[in-house]
PDB file of C-alpha atoms in Angstrom:
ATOM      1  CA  UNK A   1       6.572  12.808  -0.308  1.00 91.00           C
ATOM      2  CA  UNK A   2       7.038  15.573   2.374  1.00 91.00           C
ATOM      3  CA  UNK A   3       8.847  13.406   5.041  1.00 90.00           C
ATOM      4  CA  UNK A   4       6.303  14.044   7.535  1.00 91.00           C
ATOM      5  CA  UNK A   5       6.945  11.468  10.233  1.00 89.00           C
ATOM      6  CA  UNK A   6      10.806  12.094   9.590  1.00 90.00           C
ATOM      7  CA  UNK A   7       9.756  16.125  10.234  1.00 94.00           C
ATOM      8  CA  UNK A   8       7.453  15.503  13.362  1.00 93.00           C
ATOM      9  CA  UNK A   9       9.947  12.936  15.125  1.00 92.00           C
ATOM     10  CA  UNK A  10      12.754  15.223  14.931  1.00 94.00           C
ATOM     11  CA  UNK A  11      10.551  18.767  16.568  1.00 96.00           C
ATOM     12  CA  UNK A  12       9.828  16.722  19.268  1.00 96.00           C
ATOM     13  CA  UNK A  13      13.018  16.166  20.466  1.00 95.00           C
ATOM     14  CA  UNK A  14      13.494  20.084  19.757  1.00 96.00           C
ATOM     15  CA  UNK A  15      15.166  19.787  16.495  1.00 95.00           C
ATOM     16  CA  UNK A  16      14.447  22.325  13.840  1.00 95.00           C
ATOM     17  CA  UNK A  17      16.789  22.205  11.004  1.00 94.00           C
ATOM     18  CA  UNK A  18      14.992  20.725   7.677  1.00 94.00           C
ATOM     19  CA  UNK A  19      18.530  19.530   6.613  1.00 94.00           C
ATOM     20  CA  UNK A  20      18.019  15.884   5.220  1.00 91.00           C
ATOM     21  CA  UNK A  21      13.850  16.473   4.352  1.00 92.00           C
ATOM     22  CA  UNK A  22      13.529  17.667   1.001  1.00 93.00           C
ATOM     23  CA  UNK A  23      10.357  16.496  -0.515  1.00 91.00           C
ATOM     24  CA  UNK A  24       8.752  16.115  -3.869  1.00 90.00           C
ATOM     25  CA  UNK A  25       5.475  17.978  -5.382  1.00 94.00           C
ATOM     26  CA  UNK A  26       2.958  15.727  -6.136  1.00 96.00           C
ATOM     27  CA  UNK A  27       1.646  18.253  -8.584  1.00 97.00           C
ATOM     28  CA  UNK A  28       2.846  16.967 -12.077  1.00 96.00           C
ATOM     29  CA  UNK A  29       3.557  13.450 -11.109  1.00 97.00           C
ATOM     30  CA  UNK A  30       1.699  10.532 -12.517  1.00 98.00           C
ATOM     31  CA  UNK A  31      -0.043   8.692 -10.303  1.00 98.00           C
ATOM     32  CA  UNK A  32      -0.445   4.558 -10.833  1.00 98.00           C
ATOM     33  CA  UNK A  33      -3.845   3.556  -9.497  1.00 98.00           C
ATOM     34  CA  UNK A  34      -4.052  -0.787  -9.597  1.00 98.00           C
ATOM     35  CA  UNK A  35      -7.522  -1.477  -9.132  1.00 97.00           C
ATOM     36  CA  UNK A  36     -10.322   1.186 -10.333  1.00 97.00           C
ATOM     37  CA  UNK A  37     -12.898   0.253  -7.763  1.00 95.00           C
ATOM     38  CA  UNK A  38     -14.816   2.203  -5.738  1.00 93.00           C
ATOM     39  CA  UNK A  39     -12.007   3.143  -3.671  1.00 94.00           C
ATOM     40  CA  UNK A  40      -9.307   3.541  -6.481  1.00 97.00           C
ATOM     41  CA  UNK A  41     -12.026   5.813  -8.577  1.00 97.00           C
ATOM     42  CA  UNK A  42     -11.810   7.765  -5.009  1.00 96.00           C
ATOM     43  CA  UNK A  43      -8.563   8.177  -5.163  1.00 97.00           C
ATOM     44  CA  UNK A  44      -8.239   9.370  -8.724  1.00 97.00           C
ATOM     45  CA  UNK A  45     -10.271  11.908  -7.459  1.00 96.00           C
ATOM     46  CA  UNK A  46      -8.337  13.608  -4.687  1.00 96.00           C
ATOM     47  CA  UNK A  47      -5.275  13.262  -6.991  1.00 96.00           C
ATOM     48  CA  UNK A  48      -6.770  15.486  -9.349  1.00 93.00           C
ATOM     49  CA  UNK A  49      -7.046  17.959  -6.459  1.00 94.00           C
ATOM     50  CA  UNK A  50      -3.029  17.805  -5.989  1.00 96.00           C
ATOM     51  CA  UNK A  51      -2.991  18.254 -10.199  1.00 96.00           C
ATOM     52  CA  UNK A  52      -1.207  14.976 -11.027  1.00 97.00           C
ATOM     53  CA  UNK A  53      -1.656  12.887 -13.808  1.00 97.00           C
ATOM     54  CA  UNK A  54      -3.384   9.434 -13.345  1.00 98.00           C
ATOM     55  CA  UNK A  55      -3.292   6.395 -14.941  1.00 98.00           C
ATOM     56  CA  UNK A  56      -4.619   3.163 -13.885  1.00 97.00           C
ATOM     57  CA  UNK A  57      -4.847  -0.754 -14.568  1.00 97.00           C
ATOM     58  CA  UNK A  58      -7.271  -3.064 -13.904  1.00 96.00           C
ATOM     59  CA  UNK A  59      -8.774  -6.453 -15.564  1.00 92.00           C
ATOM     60  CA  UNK A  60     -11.906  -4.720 -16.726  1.00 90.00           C
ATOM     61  CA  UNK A  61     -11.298  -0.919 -16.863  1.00 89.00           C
ATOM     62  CA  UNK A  62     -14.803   0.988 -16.578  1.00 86.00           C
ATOM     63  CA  UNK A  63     -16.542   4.278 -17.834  1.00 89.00           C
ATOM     64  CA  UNK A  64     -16.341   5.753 -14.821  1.00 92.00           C
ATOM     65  CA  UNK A  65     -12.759   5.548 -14.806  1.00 92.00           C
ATOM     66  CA  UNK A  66     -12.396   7.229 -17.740  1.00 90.00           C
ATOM     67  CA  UNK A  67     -15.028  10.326 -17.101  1.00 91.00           C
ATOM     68  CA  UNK A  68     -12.319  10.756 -13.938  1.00 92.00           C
ATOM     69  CA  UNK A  69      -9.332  11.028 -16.622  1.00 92.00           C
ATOM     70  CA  UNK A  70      -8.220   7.642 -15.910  1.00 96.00           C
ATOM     71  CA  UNK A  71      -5.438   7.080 -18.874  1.00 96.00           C
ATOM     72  CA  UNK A  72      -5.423   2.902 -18.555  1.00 97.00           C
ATOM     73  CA  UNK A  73      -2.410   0.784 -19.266  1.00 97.00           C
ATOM     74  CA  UNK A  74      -0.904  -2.611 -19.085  1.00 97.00           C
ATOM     75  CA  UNK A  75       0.234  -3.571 -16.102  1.00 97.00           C
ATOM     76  CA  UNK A  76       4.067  -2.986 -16.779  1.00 97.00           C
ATOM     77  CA  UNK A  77       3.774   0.276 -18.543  1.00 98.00           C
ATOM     78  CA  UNK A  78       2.215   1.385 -15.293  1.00 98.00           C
ATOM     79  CA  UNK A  79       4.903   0.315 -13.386  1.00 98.00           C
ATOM     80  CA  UNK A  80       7.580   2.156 -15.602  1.00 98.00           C
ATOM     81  CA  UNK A  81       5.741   5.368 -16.123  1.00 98.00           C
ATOM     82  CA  UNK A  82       4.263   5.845 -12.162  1.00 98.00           C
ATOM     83  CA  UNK A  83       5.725   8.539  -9.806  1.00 98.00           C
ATOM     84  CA  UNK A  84       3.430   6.850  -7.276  1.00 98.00           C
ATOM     85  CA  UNK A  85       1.806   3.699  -7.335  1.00 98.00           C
ATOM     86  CA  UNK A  86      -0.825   2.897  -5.102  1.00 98.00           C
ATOM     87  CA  UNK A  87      -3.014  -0.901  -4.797  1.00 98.00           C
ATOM     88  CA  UNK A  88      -6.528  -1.107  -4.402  1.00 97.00           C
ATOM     89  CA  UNK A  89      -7.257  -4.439  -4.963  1.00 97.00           C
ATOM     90  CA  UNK A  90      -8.851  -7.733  -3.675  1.00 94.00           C
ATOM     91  CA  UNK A  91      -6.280 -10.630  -2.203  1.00 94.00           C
ATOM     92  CA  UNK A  92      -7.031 -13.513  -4.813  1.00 94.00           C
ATOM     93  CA  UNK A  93      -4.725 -15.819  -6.987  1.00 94.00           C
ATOM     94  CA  UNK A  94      -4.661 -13.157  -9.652  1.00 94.00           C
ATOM     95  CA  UNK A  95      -3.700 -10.438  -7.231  1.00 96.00           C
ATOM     96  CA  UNK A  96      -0.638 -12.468  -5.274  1.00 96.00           C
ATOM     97  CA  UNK A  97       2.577 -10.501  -5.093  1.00 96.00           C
ATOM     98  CA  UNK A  98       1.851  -8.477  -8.005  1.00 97.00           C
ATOM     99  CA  UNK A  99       5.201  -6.444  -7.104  1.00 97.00           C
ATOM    100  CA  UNK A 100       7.595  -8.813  -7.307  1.00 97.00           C
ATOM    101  CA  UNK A 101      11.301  -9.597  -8.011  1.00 96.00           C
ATOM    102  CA  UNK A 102      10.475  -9.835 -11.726  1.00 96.00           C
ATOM    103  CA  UNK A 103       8.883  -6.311 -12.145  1.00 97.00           C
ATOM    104  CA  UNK A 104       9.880  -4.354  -9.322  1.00 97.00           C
ATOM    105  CA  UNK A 105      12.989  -3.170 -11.125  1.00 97.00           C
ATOM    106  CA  UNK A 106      10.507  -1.407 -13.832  1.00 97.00           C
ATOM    107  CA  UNK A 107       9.992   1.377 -11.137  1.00 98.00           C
ATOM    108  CA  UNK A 108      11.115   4.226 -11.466  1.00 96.00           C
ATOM    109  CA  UNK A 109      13.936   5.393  -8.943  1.00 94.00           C
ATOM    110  CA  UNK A 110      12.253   8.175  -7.037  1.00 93.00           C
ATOM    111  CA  UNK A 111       8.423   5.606  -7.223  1.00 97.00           C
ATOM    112  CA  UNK A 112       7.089   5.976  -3.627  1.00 97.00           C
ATOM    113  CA  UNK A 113       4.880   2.131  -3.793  1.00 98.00           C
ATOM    114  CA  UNK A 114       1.592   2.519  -1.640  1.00 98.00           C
ATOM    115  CA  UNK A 115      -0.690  -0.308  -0.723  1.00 97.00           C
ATOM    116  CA  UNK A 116      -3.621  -0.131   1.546  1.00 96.00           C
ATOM    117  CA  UNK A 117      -5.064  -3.201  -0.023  1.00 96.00           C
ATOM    118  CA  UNK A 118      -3.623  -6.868   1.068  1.00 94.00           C
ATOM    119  CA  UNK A 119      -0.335  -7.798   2.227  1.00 92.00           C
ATOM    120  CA  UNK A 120       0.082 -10.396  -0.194  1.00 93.00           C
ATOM    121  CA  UNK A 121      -0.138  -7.944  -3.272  1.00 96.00           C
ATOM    122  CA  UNK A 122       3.426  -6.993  -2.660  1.00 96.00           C
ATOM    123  CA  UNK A 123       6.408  -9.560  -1.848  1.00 94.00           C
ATOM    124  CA  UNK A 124       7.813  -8.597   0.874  1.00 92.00           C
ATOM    125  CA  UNK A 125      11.270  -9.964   0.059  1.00 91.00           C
ATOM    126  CA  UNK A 126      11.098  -7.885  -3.994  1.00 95.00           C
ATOM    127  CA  UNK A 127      10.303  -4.329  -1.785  1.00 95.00           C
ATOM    128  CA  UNK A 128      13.218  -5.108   1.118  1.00 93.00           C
ATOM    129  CA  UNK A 129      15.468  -5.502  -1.807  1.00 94.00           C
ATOM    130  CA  UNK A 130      14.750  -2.766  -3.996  1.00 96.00           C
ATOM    131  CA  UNK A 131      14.428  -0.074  -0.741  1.00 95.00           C
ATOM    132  CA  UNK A 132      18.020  -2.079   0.220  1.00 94.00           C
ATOM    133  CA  UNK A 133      19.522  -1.220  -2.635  1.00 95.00           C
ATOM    134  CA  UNK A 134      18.479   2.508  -3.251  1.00 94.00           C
ATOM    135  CA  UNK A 135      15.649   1.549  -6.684  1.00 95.00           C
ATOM    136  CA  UNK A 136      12.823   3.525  -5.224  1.00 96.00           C
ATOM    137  CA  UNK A 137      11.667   6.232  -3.248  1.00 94.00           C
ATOM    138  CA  UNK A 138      10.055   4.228  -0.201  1.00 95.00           C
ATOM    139  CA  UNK A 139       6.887   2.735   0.904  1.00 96.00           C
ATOM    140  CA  UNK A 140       3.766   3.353   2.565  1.00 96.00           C
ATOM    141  CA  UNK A 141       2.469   0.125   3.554  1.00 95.00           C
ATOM    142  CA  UNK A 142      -1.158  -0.273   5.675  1.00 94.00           C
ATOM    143  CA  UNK A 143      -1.018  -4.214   5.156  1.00 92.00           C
ATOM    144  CA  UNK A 144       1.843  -6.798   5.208  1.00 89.00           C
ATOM    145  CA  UNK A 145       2.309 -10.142   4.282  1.00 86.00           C
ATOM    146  CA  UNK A 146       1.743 -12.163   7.400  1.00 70.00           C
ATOM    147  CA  UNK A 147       0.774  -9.312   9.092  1.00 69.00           C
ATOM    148  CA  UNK A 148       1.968  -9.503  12.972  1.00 57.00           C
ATOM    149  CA  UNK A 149       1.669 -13.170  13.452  1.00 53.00           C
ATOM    150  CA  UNK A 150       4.375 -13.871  16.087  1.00 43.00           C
ATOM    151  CA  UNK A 151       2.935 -13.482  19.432  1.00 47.00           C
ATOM    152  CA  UNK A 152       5.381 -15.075  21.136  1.00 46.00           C
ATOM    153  CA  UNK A 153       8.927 -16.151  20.542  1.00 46.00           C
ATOM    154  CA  UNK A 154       8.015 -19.861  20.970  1.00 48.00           C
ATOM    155  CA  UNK A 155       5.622 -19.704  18.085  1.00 53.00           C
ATOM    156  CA  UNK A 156       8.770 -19.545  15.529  1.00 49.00           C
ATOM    157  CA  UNK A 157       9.697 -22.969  16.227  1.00 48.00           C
ATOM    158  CA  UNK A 158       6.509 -24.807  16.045  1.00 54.00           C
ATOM    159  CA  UNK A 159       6.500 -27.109  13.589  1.00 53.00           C
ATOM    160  CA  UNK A 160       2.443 -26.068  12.802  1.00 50.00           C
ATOM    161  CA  UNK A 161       3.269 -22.620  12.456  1.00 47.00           C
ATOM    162  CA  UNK A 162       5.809 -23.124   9.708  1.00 49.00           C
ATOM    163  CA  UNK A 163       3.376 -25.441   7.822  1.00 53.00           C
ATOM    164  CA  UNK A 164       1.088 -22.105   8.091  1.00 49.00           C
ATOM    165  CA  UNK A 165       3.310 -19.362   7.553  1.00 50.00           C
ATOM    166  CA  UNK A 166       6.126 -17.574   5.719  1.00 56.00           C
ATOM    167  CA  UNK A 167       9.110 -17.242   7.997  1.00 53.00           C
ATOM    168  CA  UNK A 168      10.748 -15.495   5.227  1.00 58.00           C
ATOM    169  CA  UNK A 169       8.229 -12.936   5.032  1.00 59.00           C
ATOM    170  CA  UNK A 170       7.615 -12.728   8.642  1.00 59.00           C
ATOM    171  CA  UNK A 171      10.976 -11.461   8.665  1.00 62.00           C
ATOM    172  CA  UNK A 172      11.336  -9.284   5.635  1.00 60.00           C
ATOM    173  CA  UNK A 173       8.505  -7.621   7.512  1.00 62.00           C
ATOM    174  CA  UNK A 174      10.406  -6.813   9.942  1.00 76.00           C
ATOM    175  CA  UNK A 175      13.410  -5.332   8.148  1.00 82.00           C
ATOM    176  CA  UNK A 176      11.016  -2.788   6.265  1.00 85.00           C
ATOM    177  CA  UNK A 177      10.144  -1.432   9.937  1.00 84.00           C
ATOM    178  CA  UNK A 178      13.980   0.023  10.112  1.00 87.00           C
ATOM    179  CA  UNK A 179      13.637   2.010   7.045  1.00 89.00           C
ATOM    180  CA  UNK A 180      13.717   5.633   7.693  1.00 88.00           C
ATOM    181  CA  UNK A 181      11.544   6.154   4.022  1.00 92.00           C
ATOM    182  CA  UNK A 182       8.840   3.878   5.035  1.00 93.00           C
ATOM    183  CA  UNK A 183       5.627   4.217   7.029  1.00 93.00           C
ATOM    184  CA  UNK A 184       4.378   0.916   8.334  1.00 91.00           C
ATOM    185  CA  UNK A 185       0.855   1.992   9.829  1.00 91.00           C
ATOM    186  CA  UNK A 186      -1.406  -1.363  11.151  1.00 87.00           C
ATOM    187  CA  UNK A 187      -4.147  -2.032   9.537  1.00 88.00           C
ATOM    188  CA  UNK A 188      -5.847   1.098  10.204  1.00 91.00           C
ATOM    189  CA  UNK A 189      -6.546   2.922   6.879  1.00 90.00           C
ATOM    190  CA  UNK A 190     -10.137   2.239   7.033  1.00 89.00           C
ATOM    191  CA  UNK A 191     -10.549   2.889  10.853  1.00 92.00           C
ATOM    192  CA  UNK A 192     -12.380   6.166  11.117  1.00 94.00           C
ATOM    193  CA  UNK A 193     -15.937   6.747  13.122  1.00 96.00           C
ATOM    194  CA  UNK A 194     -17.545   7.467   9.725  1.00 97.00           C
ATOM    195  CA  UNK A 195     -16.659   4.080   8.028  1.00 94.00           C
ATOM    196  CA  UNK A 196     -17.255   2.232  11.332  1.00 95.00           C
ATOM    197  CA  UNK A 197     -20.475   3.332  11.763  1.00 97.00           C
ATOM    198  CA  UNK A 198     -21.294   2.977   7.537  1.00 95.00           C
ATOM    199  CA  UNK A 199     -20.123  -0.793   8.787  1.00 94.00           C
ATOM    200  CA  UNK A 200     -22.537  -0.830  11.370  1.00 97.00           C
ATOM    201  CA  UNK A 201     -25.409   0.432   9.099  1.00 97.00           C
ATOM    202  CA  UNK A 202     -24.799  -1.714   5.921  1.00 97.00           C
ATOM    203  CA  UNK A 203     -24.711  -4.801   8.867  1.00 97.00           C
ATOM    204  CA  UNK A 204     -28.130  -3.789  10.047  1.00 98.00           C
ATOM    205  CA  UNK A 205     -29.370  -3.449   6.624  1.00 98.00           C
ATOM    206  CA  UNK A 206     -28.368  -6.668   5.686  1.00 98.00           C
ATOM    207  CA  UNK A 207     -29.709  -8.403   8.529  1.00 98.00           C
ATOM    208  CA  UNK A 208     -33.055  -6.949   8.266  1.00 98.00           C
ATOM    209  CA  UNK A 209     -32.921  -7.788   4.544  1.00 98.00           C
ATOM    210  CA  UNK A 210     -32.253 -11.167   5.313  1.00 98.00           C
ATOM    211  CA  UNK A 211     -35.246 -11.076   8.342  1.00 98.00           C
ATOM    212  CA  UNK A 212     -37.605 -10.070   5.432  1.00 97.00           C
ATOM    213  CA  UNK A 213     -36.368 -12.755   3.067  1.00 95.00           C
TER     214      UNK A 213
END
């Protein structure tokens, strides 16, 4: 929303002009949350710190939810009413490319799409096209489909890896890396020293659980 790794790249190199990086309040905007778990319900509550509006969807929407001002929604009135949409849920059939090229022209034009969940939640190709072609905001993406697969060049023409992967999304993958309104971190929203070692401790836990019977 503020253009932060747009702002940062261009200091270091000893540029100071903010020409080019107007961003967008997040107070007043609605925020989509897709999947009220434990970590969407967390999220609903830091947007209430930035005063936006939040409405959510999930399969079976909870109290909790609600107590957190949670408006919920079908599916596709989320997508149309969402300033920000962000995913927090499991890969599964149900789940697979959610955002696709049937809905993803129900965003809005300014939407910035956010998933931290699974790569396979979005289609790859559907959010290429629509940053392509100037329908949304951009894209903050901590998961990919066929997330760095390609080792080597070799690999591509192995008959084995094409029975196991999606050249096609492989390379849509790669597009989304050249777009100057998308942040492709890898893999890494969970990685802090508090989660590792709550990791580390639930792991223990179990295994003396399971020690005890």
């Amino acid at each position: 929303a503020k253009h932060i790794v747009a702002s940062t790249d261009r200091t270091r190199r000893g540029e100071f002009s903010f020409r080019g990086l107007r961003g967008l309040e997040l107070s007043g905007k609605t925020l989509g949350i897709v999947g009220t778990g434990k970590i969407g319900l967390n999220v609903a509550r830091m947007a209430r710190g930035f005063n936006m509006r939040v409405i959510g969807y999930d399969r079976y929407p909870n109290e909790q939810g609600a107590e957190l001002g949670i408006t919920y929604l079908p599916y596709e009135q989320l997508l149309g009413k969402a300033d920000v949409i962000t995913f927090h849920v499991p890969e599964s059939p149900d789940t697979f490319h959610m955002l696709n090229q049937g809905n993803i022209d129900l965003l809005k034009r300014h939407c910035l799409v956010i998933n931290t969940a699974r790569g396979s939640v979005i289609e790859t190709r559907a959010l290429v096209r629509a940053l392509s072609e100037d329908k949304i905001g951009g894209a903050g993406l901590d998961v990919l489909e066929e997330e760095p697969v390609v080792r080597e060049e070799r690999e591509l023409v192995s008959s084995l890896f094409h029975q196991a992967h999606d050249l096609s999304a492989i390379l849509s993958g790669q597009i989304l890396l050249r777009f100057n309104n998308v942040i492709i971190t890898p893999h890494n929203a969970f990685n802090t020293t508090e989660a590792v070692h709550r990791t580390l401790e639930t792991t223990v836990d179990n295994i003396q659980s399971f020690l005890k019977g």
